[in-house]
PDB file of C-alpha atoms and ligand atoms in Angstrom:
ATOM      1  CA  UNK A   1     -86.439 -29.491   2.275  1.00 64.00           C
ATOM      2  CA  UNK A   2     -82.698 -29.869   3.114  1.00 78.00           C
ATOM      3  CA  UNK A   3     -80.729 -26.376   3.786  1.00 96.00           C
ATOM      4  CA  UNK A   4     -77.663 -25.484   1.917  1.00 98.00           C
ATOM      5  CA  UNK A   5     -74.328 -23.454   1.858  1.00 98.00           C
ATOM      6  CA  UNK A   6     -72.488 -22.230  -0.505  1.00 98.00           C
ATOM      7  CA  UNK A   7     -68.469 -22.580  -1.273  1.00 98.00           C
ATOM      8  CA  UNK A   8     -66.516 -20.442  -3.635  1.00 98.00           C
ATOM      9  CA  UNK A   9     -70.570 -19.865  -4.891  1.00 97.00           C
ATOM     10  CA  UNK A  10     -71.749 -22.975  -5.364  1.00 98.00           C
ATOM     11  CA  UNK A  11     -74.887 -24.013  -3.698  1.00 98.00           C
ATOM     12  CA  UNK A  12     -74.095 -27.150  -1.581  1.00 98.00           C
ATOM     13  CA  UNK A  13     -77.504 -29.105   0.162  1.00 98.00           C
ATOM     14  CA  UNK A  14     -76.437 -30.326   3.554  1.00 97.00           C
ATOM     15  CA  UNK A  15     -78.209 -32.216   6.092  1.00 96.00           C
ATOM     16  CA  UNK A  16     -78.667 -30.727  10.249  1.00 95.00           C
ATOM     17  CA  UNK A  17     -75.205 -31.793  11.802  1.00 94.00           C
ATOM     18  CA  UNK A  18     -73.734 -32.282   8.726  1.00 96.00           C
ATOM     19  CA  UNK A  19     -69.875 -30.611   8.161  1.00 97.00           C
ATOM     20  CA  UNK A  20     -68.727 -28.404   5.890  1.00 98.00           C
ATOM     21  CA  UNK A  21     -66.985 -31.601   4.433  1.00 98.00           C
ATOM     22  CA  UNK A  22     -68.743 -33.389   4.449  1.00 97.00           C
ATOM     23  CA  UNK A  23     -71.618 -32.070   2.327  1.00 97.00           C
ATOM     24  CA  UNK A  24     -68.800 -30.966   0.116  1.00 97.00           C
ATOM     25  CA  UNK A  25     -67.792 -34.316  -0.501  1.00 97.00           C
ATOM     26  CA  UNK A  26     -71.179 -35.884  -0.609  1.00 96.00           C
ATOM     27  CA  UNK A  27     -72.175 -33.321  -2.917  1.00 96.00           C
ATOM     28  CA  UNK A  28     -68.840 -34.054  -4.949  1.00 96.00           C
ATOM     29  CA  UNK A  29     -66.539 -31.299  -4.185  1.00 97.00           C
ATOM     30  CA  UNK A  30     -63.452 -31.813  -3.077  1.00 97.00           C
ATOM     31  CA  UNK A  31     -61.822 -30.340  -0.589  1.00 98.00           C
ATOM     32  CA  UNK A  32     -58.149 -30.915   0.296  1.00 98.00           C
ATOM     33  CA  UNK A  33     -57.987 -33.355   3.214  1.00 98.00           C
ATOM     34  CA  UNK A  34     -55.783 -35.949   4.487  1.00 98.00           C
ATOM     35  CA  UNK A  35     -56.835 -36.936   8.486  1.00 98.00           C
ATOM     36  CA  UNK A  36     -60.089 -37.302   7.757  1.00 97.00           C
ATOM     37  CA  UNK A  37     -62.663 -39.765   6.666  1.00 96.00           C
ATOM     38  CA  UNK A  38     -66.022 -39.530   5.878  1.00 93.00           C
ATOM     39  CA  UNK A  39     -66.516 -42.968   7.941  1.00 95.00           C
ATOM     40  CA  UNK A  40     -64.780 -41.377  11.152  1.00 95.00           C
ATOM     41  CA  UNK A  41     -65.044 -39.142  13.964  1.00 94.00           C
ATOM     42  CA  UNK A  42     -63.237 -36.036  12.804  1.00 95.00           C
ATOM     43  CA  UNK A  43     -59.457 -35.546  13.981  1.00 93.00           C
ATOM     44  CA  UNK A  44     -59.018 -31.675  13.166  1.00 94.00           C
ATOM     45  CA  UNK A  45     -55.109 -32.447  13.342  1.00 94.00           C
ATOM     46  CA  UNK A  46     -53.715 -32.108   9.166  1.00 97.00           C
ATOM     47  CA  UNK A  47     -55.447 -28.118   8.837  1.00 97.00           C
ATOM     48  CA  UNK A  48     -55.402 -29.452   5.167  1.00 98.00           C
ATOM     49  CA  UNK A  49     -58.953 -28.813   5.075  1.00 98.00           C
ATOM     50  CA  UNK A  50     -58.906 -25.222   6.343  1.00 98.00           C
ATOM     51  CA  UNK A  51     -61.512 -22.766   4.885  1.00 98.00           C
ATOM     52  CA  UNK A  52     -62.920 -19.193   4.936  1.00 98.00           C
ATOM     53  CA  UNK A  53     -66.219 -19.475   6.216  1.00 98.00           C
ATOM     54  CA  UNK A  54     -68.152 -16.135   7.489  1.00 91.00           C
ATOM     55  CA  UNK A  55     -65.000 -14.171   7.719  1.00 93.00           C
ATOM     56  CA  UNK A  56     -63.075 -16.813   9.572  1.00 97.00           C
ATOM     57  CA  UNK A  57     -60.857 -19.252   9.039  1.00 98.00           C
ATOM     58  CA  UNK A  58     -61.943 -22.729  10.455  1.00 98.00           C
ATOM     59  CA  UNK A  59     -61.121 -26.561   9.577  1.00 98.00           C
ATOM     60  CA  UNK A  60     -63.979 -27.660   7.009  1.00 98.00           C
ATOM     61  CA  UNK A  61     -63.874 -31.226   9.019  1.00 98.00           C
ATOM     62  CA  UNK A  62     -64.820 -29.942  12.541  1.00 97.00           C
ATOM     63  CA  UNK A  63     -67.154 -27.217  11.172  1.00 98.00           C
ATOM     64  CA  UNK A  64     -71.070 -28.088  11.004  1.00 97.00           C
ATOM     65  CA  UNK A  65     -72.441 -26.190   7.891  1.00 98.00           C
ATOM     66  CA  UNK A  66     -75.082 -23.744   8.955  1.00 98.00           C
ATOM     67  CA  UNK A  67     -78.185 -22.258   6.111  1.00 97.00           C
ATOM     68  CA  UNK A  68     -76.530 -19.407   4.231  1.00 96.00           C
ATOM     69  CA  UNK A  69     -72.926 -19.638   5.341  1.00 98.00           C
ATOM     70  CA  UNK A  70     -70.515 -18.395   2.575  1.00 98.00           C
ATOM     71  CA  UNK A  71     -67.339 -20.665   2.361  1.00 98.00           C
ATOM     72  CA  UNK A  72     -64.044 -19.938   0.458  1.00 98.00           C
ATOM     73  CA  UNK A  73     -61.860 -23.053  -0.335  1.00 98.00           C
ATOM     74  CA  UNK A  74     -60.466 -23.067  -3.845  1.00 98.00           C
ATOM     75  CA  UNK A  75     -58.790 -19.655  -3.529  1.00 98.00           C
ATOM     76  CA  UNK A  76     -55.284 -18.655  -4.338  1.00 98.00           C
ATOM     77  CA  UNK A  77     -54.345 -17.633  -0.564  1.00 98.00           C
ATOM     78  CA  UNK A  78     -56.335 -20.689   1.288  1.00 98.00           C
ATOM     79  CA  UNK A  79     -54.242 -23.069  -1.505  1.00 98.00           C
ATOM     80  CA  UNK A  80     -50.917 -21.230  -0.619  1.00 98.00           C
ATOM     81  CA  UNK A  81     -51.049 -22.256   3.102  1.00 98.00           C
ATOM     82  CA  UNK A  82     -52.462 -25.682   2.163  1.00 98.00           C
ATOM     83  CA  UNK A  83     -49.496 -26.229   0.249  1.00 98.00           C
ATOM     84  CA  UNK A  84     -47.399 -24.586   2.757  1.00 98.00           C
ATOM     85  CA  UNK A  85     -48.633 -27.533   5.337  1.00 98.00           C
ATOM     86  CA  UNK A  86     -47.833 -30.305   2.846  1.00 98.00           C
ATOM     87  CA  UNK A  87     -44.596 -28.751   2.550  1.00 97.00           C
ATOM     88  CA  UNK A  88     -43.486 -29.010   6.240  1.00 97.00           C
ATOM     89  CA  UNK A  89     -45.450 -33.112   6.062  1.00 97.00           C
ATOM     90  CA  UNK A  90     -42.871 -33.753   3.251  1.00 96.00           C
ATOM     91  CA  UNK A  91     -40.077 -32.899   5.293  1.00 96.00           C
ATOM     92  CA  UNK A  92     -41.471 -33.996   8.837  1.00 95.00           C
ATOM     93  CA  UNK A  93     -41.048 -37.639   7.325  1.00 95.00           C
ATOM     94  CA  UNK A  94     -38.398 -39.566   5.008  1.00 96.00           C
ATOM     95  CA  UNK A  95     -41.254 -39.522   1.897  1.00 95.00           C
ATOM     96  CA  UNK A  96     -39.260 -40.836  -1.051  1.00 92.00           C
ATOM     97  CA  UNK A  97     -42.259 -40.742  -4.025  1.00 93.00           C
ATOM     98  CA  UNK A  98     -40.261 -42.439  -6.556  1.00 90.00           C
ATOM     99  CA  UNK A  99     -39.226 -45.270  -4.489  1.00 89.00           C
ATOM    100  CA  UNK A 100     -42.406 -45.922  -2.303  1.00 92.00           C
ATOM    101  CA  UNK A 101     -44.723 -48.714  -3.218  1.00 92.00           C
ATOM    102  CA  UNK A 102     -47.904 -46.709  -2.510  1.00 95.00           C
ATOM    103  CA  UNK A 103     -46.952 -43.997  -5.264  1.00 95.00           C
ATOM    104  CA  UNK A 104     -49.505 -43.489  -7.379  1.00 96.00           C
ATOM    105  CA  UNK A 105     -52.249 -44.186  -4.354  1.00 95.00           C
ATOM    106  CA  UNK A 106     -50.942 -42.015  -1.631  1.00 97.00           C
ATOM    107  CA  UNK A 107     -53.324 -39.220  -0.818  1.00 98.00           C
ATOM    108  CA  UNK A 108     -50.099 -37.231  -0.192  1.00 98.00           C
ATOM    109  CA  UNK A 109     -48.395 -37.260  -3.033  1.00 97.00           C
ATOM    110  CA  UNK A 110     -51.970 -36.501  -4.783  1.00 98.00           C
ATOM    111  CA  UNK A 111     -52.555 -33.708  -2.514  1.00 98.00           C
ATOM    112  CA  UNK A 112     -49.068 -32.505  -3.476  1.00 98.00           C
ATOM    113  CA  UNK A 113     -49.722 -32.635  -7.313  1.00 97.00           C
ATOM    114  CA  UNK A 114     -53.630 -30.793  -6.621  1.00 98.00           C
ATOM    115  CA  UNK A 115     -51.795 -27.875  -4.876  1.00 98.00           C
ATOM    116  CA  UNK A 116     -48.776 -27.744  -7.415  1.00 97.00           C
ATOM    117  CA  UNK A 117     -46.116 -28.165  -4.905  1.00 97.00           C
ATOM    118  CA  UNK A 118     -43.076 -28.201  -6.720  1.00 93.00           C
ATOM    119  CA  UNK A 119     -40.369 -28.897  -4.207  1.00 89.00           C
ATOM    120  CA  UNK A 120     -40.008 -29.026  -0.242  1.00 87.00           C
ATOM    121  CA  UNK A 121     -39.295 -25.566   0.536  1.00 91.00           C
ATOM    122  CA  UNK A 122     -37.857 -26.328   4.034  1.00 96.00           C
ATOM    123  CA  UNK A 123     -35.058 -28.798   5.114  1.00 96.00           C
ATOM    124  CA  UNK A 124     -35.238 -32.101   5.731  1.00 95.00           C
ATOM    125  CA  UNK A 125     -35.394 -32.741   9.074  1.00 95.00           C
ATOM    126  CA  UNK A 126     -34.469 -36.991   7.857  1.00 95.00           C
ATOM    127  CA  UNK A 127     -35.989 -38.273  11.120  1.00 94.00           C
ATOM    128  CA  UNK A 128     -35.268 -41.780  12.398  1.00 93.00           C
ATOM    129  CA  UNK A 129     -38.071 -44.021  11.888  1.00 94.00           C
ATOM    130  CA  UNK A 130     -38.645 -47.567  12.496  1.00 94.00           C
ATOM    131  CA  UNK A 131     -39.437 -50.518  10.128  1.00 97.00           C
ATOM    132  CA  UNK A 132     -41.414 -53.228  11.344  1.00 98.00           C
ATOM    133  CA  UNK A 133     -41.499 -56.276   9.102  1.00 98.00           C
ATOM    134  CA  UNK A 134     -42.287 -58.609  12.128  1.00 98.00           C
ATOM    135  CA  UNK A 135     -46.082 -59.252  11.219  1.00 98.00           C
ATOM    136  CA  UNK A 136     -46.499 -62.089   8.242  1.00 98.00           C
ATOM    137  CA  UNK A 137     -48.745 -59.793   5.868  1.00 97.00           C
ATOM    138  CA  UNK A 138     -48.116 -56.353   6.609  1.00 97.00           C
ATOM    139  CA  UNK A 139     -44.988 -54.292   7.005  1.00 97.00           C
ATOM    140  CA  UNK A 140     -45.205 -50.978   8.450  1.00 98.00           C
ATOM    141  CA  UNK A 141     -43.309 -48.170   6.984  1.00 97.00           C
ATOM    142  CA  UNK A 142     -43.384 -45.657   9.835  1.00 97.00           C
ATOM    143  CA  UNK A 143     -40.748 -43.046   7.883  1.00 96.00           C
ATOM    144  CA  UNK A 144     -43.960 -42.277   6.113  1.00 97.00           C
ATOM    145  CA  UNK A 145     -46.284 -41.480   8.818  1.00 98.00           C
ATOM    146  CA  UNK A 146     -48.198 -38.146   9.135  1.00 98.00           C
ATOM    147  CA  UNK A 147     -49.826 -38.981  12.428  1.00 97.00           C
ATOM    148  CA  UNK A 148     -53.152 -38.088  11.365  1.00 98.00           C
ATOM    149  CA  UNK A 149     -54.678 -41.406  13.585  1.00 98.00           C
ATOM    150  CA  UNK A 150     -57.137 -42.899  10.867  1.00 98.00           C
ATOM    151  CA  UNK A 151     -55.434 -46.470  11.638  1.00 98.00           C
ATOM    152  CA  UNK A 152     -56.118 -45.063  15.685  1.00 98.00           C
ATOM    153  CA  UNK A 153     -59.737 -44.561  14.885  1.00 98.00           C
ATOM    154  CA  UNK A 154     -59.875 -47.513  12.525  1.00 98.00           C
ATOM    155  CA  UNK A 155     -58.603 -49.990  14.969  1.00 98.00           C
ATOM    156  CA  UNK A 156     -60.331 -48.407  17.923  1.00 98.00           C
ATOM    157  CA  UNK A 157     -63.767 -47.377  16.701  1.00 97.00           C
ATOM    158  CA  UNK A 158     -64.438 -50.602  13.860  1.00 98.00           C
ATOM    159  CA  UNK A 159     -61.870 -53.577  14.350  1.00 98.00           C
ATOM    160  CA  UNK A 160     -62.499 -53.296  18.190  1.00 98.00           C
ATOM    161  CA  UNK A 161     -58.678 -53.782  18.995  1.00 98.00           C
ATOM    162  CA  UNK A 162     -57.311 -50.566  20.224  1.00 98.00           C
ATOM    163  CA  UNK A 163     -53.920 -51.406  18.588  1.00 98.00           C
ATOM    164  CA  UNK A 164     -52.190 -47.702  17.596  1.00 98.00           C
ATOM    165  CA  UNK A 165     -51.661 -45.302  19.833  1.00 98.00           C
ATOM    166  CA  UNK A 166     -49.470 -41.748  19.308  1.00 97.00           C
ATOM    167  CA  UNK A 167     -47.227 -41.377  21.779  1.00 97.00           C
ATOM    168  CA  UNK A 168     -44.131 -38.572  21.995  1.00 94.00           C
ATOM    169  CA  UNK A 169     -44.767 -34.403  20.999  1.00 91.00           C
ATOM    170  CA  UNK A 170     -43.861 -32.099  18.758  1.00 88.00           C
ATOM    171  CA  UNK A 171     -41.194 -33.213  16.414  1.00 85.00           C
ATOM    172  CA  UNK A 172     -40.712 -36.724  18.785  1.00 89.00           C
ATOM    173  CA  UNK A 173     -44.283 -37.769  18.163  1.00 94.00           C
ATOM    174  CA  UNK A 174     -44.398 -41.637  16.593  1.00 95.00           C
ATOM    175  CA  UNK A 175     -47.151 -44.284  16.348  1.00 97.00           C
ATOM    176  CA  UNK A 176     -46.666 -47.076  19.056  1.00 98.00           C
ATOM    177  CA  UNK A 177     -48.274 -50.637  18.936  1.00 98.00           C
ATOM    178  CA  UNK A 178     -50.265 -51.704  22.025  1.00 97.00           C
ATOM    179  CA  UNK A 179     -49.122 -55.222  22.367  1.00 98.00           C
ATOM    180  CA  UNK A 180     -46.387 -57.058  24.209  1.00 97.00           C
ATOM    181  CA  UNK A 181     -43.123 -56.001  23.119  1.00 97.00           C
ATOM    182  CA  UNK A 182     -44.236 -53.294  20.711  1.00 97.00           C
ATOM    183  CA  UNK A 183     -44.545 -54.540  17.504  1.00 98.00           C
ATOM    184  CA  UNK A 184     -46.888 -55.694  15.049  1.00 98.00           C
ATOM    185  CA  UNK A 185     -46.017 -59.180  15.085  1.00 98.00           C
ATOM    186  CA  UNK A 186     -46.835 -59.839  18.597  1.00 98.00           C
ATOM    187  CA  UNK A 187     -50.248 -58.307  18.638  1.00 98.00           C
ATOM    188  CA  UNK A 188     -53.737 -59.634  17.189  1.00 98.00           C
ATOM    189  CA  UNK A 189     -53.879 -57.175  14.131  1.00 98.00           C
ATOM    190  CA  UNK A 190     -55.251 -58.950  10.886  1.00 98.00           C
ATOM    191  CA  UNK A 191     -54.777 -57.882   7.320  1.00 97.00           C
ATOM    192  CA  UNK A 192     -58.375 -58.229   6.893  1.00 97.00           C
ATOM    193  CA  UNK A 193     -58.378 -55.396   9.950  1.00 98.00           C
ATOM    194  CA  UNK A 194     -60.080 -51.787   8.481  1.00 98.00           C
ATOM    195  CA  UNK A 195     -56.973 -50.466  10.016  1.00 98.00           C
ATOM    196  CA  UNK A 196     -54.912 -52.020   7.339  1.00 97.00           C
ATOM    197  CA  UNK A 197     -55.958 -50.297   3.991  1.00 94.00           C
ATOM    198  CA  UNK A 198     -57.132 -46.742   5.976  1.00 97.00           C
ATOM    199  CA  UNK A 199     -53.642 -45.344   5.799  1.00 98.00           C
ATOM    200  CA  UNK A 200     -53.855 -42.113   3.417  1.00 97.00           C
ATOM    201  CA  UNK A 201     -49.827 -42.319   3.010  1.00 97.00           C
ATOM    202  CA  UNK A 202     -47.942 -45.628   2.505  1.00 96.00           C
ATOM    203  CA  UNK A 203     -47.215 -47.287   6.262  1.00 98.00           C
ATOM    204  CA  UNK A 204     -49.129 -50.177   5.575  1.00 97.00           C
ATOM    205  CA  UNK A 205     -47.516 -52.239   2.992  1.00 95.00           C
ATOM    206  CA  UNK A 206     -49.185 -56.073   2.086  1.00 94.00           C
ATOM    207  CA  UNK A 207     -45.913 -58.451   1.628  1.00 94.00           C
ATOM    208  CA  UNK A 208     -47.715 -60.017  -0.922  1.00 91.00           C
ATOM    209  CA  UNK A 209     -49.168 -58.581  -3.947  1.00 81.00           C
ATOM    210  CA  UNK A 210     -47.022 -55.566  -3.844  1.00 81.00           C
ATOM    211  CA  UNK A 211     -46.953 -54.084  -7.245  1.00 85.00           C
ATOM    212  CA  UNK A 212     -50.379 -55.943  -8.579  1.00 87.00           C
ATOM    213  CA  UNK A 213     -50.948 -52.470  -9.951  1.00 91.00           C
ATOM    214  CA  UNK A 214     -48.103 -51.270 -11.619  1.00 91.00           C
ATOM    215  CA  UNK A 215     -46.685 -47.691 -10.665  1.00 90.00           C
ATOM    216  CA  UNK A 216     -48.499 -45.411 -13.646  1.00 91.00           C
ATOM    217  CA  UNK A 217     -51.813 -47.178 -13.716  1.00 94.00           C
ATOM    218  CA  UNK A 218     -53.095 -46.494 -10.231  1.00 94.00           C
ATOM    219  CA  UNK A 219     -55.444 -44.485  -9.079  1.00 94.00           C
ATOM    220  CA  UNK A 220     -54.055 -40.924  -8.739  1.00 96.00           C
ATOM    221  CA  UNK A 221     -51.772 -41.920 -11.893  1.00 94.00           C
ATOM    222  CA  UNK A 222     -54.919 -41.975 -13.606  1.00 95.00           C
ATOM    223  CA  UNK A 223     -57.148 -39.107 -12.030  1.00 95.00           C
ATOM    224  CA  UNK A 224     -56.680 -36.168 -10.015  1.00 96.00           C
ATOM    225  CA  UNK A 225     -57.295 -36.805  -6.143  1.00 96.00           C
ATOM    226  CA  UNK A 226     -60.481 -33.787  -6.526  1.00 95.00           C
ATOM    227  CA  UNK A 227     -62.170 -36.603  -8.593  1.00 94.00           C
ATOM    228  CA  UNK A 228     -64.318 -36.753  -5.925  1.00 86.00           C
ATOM    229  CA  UNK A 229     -66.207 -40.326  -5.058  1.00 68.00           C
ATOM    230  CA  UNK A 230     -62.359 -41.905  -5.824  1.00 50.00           C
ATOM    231  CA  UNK A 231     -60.888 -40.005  -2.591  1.00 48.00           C
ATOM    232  CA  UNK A 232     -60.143 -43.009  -0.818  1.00 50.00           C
ATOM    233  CA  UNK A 233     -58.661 -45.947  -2.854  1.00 44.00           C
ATOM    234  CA  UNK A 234     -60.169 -49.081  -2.750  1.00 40.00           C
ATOM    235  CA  UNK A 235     -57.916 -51.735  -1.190  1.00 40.00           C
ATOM    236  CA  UNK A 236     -56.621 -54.211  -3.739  1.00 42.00           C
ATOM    237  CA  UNK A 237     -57.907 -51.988  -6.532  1.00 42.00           C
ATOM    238  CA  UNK A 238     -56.109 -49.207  -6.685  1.00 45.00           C
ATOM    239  CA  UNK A 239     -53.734 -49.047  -3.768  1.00 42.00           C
ATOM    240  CA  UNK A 240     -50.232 -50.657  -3.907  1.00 35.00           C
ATOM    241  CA  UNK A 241     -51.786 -53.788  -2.252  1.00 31.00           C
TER     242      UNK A 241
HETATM  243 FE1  LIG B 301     -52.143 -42.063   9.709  1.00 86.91          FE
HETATM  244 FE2  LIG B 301     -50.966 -44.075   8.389  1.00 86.91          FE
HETATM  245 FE3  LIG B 301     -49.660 -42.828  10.401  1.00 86.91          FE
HETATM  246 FE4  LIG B 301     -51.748 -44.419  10.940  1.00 86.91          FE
HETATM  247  S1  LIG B 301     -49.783 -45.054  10.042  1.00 86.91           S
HETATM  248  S2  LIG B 301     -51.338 -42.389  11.820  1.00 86.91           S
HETATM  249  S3  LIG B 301     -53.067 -44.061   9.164  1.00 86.91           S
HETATM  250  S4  LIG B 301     -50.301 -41.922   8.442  1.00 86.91           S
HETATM  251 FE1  LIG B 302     -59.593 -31.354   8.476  1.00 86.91          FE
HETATM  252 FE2  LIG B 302     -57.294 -32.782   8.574  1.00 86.91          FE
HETATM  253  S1  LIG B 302     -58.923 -32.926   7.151  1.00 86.91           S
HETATM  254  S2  LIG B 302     -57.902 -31.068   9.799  1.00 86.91           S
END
């Protein structure tokens, strides 16, 4: 007989070793998220995903569930800081919805709408990012990065390659490219690589095909991003690719 939890008082089965999110997800509620991936190890790093469970606030990613625990998500105050993180995110990058080819498919932006962020709150902080166009098929967009390492894991833990790396702190951290001068183009990344359709946000950008799915008619154009089982766009379907 499998054991369950509840959040905001819903009963939620979960499986020994399971996390909070996990059997959240699997039993299809949502809860905000944007490093992680049911297919990877978890990150902890976004604290999109933060909870109240048992009186304390933890990050529903990391946290096994555990028979009887009592978990707040969906609550006015736990929202508030949620959105509060998104807000600094939208500023900690150049993220220019309107003119970005993943709008409309970037967990981000979707995350944003859930939470009813309205505007950024805090400066801009406009950092210098690099573009590199130097690989045939993909383009990387790095003003758009939120360093939450699912094309790390991706290219580590599945493609075998090792490619992305975070390198730099605090306000100076940046994704590097393990290969011989640093860029894309020089290294043995594929487009058929998992690490090139895991990226929540819109780095990853296919030179061809851009646009097959017009801005309006993509995924999060069509649902809300807590339409859980559509989480993570489908490359080619609903993504700008
Ligand atoms: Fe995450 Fe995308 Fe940045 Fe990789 S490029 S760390 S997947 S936001
Ligand atoms: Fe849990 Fe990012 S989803 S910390």
């Amino acid at each position: 007989m499998s054991q369950t939890f509840e959040i905001d008082g819903q009963a939620i089965p979960f499986e020994p070793g399971q996390t909070i999110i996990d059997a959240s997800l699997t039993a299809g509620l949502y809860i905000p998220h944007l490093c992680h991936h049911p297919e990877f190890t978890p990150h902890g790093s976004c604290r999109l995903c933060i909870v109240e469970a048992g009186g304390r606030m933890v990050s529903a990613c990391t946290q096994p569930a555990a028979e009887g625990l009592k978990v707040l998500s969906n609550t006015e105050a736990i929202n508030a800081e949620r959105r509060t993180l998104v807000q600094m995110l939208f500023v900690e990058g150049n993220h220019t919805c309107p003119g970005c080819e993943k709008s409309g498919a970037c967990q981000l932006q979707a995350v944003a709408y859930y939470l009813q962020m309205l505007g950024p709150r805090f400066p801009h902080f406009y950092p210098l990012r690099e573009v590199d166009a130097s690989h045939p098929e993909i383009a990387l967009d790095l003003n758009r990065c939120i360093l939450c390492e699912l094309c790390v894991r991706a290219s580590r833990d599945v493609d075998g390659k090792d490619l992305f790396a975070i390198a730099g702190r605090g306000t100076g951290a940046h994704l590097v490219i393990n290969s011989p001068d640093g860029t894309l183009g020089s290294s043995n990344f594929s487009i058929e690589d998992r690490a090139a359709e895991i990226c929540p946000v819109g780095v990853f950008l296919r030179k061809d095909g851009s646009y097959q799915v017009p801005i309006g008619e993509r995924l999060y154009d069509r649902q809300p991003i807590d339409v859980v089982g559509d989480v993570h766009p489908v490359e080619g379907e609903d993504d700008n690719g």
